[in-house]
mmCIF file of C-alpha atoms and ligand atoms in Angstrom:
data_model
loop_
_atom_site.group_PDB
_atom_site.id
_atom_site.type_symbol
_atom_site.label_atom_id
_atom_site.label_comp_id
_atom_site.label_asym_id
_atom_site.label_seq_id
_atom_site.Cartn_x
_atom_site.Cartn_y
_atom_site.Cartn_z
ATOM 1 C CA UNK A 589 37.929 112.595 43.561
ATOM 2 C CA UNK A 590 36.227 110.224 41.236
ATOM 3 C CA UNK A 591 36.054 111.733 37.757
ATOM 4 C CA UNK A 592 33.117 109.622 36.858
ATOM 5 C CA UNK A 593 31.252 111.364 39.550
ATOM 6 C CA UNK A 594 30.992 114.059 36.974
ATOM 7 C CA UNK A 595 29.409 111.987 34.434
ATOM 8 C CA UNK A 596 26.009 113.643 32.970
ATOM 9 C CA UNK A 597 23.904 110.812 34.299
ATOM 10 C CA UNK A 598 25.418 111.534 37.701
ATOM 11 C CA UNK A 599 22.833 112.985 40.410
ATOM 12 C CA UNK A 600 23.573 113.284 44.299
ATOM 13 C CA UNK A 601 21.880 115.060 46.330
ATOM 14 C CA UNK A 602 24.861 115.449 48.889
ATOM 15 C CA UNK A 603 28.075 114.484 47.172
ATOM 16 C CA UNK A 604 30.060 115.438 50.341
ATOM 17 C CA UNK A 605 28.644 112.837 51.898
ATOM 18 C CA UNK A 606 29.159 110.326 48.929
ATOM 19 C CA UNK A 607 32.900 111.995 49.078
ATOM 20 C CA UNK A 608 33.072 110.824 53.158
ATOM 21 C CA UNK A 609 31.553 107.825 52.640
ATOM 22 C CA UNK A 610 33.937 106.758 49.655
ATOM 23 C CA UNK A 611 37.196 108.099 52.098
ATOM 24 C CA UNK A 612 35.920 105.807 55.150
ATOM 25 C CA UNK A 613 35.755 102.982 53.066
ATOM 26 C CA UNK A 614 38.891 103.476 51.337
ATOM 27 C CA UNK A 615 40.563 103.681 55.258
ATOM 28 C CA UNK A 616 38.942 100.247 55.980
ATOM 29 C CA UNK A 617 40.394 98.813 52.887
ATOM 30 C CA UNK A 618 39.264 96.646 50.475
ATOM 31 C CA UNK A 619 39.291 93.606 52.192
ATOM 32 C CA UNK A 620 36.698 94.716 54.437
ATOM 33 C CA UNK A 621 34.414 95.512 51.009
ATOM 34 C CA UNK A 622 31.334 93.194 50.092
ATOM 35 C CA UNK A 623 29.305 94.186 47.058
ATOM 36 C CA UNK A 624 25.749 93.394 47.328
ATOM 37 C CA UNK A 625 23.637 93.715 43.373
ATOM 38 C CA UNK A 626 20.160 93.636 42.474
ATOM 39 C CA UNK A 627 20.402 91.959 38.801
ATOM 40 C CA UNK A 628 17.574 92.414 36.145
ATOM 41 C CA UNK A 629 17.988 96.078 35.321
ATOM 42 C CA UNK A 630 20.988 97.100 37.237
ATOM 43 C CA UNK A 631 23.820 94.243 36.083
ATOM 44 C CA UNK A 632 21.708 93.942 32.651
ATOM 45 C CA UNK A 633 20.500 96.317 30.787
ATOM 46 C CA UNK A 634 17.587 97.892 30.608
ATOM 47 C CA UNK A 635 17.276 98.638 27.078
ATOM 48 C CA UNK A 636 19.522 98.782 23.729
ATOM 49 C CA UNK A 637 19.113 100.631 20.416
ATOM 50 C CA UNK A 638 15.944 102.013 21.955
ATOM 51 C CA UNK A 639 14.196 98.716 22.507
ATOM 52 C CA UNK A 640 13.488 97.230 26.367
ATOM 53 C CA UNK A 641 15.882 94.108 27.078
ATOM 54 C CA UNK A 642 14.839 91.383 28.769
ATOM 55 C CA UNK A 643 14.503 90.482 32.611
ATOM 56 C CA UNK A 644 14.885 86.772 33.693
ATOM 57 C CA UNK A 645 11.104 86.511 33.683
ATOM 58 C CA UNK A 646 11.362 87.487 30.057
ATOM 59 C CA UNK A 647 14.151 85.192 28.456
ATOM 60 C CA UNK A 648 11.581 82.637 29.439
ATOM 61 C CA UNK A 649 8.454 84.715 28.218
ATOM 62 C CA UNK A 650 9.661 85.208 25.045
ATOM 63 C CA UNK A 651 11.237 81.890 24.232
ATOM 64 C CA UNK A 652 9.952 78.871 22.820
ATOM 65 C CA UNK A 653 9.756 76.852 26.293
ATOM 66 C CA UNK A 654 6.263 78.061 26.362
ATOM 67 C CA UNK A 655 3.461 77.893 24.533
ATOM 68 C CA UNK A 656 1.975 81.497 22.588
ATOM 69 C CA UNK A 657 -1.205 81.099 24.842
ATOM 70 C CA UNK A 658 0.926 81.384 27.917
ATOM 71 C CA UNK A 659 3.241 84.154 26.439
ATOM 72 C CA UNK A 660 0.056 86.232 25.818
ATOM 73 C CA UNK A 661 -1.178 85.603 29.234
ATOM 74 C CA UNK A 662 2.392 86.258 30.648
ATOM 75 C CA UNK A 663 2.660 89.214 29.049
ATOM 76 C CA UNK A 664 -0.906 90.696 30.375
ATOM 77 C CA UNK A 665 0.501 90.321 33.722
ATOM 78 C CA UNK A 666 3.616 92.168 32.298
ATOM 79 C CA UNK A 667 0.852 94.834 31.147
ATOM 80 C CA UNK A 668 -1.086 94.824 34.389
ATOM 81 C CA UNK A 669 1.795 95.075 37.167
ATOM 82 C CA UNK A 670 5.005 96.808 35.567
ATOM 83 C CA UNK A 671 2.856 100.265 35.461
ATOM 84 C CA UNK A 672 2.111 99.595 38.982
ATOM 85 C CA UNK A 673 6.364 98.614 39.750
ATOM 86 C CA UNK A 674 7.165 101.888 39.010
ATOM 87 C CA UNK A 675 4.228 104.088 40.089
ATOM 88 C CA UNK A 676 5.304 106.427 42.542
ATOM 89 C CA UNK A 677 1.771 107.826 43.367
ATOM 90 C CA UNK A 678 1.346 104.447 45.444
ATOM 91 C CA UNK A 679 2.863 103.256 48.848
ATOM 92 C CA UNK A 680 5.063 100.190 49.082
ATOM 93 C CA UNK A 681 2.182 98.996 51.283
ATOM 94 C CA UNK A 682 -0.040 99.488 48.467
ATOM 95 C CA UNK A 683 2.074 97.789 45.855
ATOM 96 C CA UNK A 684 3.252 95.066 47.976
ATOM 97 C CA UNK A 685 0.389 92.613 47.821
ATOM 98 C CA UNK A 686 -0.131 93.514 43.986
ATOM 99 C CA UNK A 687 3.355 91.962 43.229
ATOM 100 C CA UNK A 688 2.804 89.015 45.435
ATOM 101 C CA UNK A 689 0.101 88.765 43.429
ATOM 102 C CA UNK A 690 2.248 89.151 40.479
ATOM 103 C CA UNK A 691 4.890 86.747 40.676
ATOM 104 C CA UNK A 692 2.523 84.131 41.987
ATOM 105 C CA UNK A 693 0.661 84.238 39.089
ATOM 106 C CA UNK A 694 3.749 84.071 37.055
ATOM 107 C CA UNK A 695 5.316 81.338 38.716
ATOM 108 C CA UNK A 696 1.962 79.455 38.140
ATOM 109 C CA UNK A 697 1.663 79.883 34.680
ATOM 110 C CA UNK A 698 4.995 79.146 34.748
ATOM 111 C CA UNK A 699 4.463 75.639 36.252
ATOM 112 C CA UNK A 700 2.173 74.773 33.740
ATOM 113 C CA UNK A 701 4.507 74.729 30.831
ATOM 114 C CA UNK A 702 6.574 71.663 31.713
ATOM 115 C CA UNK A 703 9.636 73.659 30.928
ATOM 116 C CA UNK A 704 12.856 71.734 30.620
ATOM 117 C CA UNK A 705 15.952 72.093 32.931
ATOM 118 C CA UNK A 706 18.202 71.276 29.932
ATOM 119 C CA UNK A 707 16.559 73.928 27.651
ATOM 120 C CA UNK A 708 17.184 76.678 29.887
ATOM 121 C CA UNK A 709 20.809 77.469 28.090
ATOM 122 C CA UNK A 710 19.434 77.181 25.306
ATOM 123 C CA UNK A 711 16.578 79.914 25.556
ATOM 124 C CA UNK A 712 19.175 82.117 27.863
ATOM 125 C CA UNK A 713 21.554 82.297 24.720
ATOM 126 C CA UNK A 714 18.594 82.584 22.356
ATOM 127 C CA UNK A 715 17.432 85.633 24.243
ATOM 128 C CA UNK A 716 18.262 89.203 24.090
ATOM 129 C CA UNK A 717 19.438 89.605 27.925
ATOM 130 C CA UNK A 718 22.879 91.741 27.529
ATOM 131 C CA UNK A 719 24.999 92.597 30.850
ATOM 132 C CA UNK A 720 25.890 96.321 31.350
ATOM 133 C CA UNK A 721 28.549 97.363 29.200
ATOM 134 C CA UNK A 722 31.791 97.212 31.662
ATOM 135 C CA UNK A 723 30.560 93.987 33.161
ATOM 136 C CA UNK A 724 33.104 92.335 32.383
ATOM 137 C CA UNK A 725 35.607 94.446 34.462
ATOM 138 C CA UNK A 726 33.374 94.695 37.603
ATOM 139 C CA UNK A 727 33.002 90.917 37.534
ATOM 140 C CA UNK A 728 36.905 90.577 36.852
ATOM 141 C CA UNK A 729 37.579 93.015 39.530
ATOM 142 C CA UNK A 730 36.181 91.809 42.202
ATOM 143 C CA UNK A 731 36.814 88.059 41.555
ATOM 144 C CA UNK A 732 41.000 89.314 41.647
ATOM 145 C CA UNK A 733 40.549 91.377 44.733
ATOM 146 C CA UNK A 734 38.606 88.145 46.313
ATOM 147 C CA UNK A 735 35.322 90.924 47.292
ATOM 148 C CA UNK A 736 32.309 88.983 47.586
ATOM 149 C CA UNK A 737 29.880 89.666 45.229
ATOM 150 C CA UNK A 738 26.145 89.190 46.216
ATOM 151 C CA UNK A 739 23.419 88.790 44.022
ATOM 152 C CA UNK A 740 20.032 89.272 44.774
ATOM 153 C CA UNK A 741 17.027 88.585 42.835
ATOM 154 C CA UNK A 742 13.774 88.922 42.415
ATOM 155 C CA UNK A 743 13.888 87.535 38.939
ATOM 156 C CA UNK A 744 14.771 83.760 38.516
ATOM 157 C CA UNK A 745 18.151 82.094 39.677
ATOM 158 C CA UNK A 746 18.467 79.194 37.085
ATOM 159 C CA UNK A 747 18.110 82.091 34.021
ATOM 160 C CA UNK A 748 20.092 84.337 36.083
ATOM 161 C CA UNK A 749 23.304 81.689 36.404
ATOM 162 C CA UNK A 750 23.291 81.206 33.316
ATOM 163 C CA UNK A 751 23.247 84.749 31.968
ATOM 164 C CA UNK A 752 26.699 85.160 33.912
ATOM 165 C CA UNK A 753 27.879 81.595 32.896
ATOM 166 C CA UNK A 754 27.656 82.438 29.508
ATOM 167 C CA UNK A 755 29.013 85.861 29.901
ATOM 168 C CA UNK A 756 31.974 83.829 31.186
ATOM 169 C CA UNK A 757 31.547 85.679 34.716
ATOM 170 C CA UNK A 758 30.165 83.386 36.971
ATOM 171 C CA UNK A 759 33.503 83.516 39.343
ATOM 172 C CA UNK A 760 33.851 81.998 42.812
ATOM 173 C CA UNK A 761 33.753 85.124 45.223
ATOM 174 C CA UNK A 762 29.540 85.249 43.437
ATOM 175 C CA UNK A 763 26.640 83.979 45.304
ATOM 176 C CA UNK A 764 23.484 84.041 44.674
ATOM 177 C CA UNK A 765 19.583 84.920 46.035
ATOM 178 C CA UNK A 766 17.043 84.344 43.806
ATOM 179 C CA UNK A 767 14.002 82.501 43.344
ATOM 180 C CA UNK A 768 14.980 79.132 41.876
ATOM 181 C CA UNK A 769 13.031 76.675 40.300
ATOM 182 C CA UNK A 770 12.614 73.109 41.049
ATOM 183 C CA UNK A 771 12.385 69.826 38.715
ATOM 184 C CA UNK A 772 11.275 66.464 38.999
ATOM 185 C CA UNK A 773 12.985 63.558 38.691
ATOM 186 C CA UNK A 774 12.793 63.565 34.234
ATOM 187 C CA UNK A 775 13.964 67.116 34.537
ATOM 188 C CA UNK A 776 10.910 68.943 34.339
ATOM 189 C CA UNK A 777 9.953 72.007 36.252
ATOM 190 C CA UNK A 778 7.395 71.005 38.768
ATOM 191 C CA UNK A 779 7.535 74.383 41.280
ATOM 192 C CA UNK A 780 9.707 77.087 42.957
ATOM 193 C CA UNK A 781 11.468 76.574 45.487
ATOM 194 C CA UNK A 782 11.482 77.571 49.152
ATOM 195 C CA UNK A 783 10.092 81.347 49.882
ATOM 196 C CA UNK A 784 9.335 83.872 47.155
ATOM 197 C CA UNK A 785 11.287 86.761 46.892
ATOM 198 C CA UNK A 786 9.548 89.106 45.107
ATOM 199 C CA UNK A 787 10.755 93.444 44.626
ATOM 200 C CA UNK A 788 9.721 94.443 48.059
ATOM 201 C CA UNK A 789 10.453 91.319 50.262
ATOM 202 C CA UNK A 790 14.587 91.570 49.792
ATOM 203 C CA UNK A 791 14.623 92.331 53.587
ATOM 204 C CA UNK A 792 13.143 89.096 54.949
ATOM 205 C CA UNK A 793 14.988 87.422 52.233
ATOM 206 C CA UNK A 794 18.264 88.832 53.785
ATOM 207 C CA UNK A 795 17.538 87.674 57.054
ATOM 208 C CA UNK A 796 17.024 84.408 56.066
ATOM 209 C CA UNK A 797 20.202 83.842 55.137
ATOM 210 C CA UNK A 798 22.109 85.235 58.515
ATOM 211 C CA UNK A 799 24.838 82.047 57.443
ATOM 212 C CA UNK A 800 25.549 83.894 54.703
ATOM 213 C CA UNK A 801 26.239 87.435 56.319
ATOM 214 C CA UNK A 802 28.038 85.749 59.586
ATOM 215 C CA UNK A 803 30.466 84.353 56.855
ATOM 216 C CA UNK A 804 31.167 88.050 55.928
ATOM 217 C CA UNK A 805 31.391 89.373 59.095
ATOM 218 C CA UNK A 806 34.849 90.788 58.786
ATOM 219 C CA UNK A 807 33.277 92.877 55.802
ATOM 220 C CA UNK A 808 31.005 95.711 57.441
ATOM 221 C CA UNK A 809 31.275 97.821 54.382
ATOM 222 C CA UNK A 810 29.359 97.523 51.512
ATOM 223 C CA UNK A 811 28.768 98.942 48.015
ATOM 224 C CA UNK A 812 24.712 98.062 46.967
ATOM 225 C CA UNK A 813 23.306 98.726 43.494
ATOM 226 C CA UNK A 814 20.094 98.655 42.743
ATOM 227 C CA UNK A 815 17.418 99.856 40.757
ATOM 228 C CA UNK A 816 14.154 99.707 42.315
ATOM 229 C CA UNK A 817 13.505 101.253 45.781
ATOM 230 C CA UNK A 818 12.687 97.562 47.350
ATOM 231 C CA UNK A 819 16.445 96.981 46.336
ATOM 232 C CA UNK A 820 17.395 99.480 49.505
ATOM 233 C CA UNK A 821 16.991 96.788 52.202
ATOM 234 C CA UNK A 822 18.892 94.136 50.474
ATOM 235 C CA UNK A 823 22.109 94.542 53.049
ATOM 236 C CA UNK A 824 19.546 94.385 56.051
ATOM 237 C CA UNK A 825 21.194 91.203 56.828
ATOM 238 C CA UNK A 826 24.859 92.732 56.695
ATOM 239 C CA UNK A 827 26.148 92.519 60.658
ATOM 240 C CA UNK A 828 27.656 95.130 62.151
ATOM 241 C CA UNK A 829 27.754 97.614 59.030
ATOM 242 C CA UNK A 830 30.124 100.337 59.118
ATOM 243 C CA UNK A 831 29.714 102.331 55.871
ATOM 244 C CA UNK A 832 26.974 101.542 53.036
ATOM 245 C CA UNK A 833 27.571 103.176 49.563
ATOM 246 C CA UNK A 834 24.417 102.556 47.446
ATOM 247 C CA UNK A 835 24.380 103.392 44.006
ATOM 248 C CA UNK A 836 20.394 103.091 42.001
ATOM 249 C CA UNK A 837 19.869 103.198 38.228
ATOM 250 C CA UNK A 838 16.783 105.137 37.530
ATOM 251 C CA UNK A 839 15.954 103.762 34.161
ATOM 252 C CA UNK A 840 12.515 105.091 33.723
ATOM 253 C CA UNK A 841 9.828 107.501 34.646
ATOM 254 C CA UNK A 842 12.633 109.653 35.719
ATOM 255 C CA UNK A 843 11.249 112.889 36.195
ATOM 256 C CA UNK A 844 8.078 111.446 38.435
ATOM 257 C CA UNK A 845 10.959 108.903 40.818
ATOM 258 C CA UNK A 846 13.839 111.335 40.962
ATOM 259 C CA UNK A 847 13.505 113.149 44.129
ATOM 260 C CA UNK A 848 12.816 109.536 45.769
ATOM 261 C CA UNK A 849 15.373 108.236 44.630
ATOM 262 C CA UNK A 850 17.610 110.987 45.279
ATOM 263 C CA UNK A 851 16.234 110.974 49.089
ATOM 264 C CA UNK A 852 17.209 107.322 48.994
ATOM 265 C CA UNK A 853 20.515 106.287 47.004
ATOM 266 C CA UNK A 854 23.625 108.384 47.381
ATOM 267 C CA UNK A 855 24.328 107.935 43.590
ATOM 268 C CA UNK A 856 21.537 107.955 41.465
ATOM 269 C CA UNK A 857 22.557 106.695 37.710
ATOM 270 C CA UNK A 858 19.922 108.208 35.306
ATOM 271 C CA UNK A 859 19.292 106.418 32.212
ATOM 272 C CA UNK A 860 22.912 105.170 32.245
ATOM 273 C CA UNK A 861 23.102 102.141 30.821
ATOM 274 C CA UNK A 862 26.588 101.354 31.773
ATOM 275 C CA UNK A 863 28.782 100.255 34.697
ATOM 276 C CA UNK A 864 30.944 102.763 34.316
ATOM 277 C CA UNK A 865 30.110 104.592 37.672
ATOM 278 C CA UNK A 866 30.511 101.465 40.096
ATOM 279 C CA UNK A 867 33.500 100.486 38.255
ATOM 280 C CA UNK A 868 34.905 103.555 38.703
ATOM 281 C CA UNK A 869 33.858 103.785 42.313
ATOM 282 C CA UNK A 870 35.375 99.796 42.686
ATOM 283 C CA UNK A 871 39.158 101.140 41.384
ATOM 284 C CA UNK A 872 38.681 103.822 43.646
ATOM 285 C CA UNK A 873 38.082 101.377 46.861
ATOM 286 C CA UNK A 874 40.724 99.019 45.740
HETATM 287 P P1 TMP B 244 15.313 91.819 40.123
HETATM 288 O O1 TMP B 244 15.068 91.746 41.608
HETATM 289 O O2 TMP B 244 16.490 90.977 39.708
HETATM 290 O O3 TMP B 244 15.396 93.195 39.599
HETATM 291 O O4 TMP B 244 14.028 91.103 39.393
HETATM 292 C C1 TMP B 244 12.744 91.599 39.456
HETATM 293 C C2 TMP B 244 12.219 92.102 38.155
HETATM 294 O O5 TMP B 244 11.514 91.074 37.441
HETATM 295 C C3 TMP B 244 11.202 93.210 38.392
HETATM 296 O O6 TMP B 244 11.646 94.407 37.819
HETATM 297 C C4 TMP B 244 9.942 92.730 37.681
HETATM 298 C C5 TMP B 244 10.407 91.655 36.764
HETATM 299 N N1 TMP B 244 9.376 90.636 36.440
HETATM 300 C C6 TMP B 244 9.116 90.376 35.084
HETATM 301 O O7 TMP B 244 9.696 91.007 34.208
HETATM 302 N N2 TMP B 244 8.184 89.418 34.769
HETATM 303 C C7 TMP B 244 7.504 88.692 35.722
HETATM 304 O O8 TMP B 244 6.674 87.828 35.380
HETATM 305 C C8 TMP B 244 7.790 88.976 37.099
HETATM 306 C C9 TMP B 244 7.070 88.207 38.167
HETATM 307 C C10 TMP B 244 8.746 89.939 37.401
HETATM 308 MG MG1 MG B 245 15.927 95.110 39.299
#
């Protein structure tokens, strides 16, 4: 139906039901669509010419807004709690107080660095953060079909804004969850704001913003990317769902994560670091 489908990085484990998914949501139209994103590793990429790109934590880890002791201490806690991200030998319950502990710690070192508001362009452009190729399209597409486009992040929403500004995608239909930071009067960051949202919170960050999801009502079906398994329950908010398409990029330790993510996306993108699939899919719907 979709020739993409048959792309080599392609895995379902029950394309029929991808197939009647895809043909109730093409029934309901488009203008009952809402696309709901995770962003560091599934709208950017996650690596390029063989070398690991940058998530928002990173533009700011590796520019010169902080000091080198900081970036070594930053990058410990990189060393420490990735591995444990993406182990699938341990529980969610496991993990889940390890990457509290994670972005707390990050957020606090973080604080320390009096980073500038008005440098944050300048390290985002500075940085090697590159959307997935075909980005521009999906943004495009669903700006001129008017589909809402939710993004929802762990990662940092100042550095994520301006990854799409200067992309020249930030369009009207996108909104944005994220963790965003918050400066003092001279423009200096002083905390974070409101509640963390850290990988495998997305849920009670989705239900804290039931304004935003009684707004969309008249959209029960949705399209959700994502590339870590806390990504799943980021349309937990959505009201009255009809059909949920959800679409995961498995960008490393594939062989030990693919039968869970199999089990839990319907299209499972494997080492694909394009957006070819949901931009195929998105053509399809509209
Ligand atoms: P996402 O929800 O947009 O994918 O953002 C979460 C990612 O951010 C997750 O994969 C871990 C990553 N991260 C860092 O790279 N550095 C950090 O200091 C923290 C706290 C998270
Ligand atoms: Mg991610």
């Amino acid at each position: 139906m979709i020739p993409e489908l048959s792309n080599p990085s392609v895995c379902m484990r029950d394309p029929q039901r991808v197939q009647e998914i895809l043909q109730s949501m093409v029934k309901a139209g488009s203008n009952t669509l809402q696309v709901i994103s995770d962003f560091d590793m599934t709208l950017t990429r996650f690596a390029y010419n063989g070398k690991r790109c940058p998530t928002c934590h990173n533009i700011l880890d590796n520019s010169q807004l902080i000091t080198d002791d900081c970036k070594e201490q930053l990058k410990e806690l990189l060393n420490t709690y990735y591995p444990i991200e993406i182990d699938s030998t341990r529980s969610v319950e496991e993990k889940l107080p390890l990457m509290v502990e994670w972005w707390t710690k990050a957020h606090e070192l973080l604080v320390q660095q009096k980073i500038k508001k008005d440098m944050l362009a300048l390290a985002v452009r500075e940085s090697e953060a590159m959307l997935r190729e075909g980005y521009q399209l999906f943004f495009d597409h669903l700006y001129e079909h008017s589909i809402p486009l939710l993004i929802f992040s762990a990662g940092i929403g100042d550095i994520l804004e301006e990854v799409i500004r200067q992309a020249n995608v930030f369009h009207p239909n996108v909104k944005v969850f994220s963790n965003y930071m918050d400066f003092d009067e001279t423009g200096l960051l002083k905390a974070f704001k409101g509640e963390l949202i850290h990988i495998y919170n997305k849920r009670e960050g989705a239900l804290l913003n039931t304004g935003h999801f009684q707004e969309l009502r008249t959209r029960p079906n949705v399209l959700l990317m994502g590339d870590s398994l806390g990504d799943l329950t980021m349309a937990d908010g959505v009201q009255d769902m009809e059909n949920i398409l959800k679409i995961g990029y498995l960008n490393d330790k594939v062989a030990e994560r693919k039968q869970s993510y199999l089990d839990s996306y319907d299209i499972v993108l494997v080492e694909d670091e394009t957006l070819e699939v949901p931009n195929a899919v998105l053509l399809y719907l509209t």
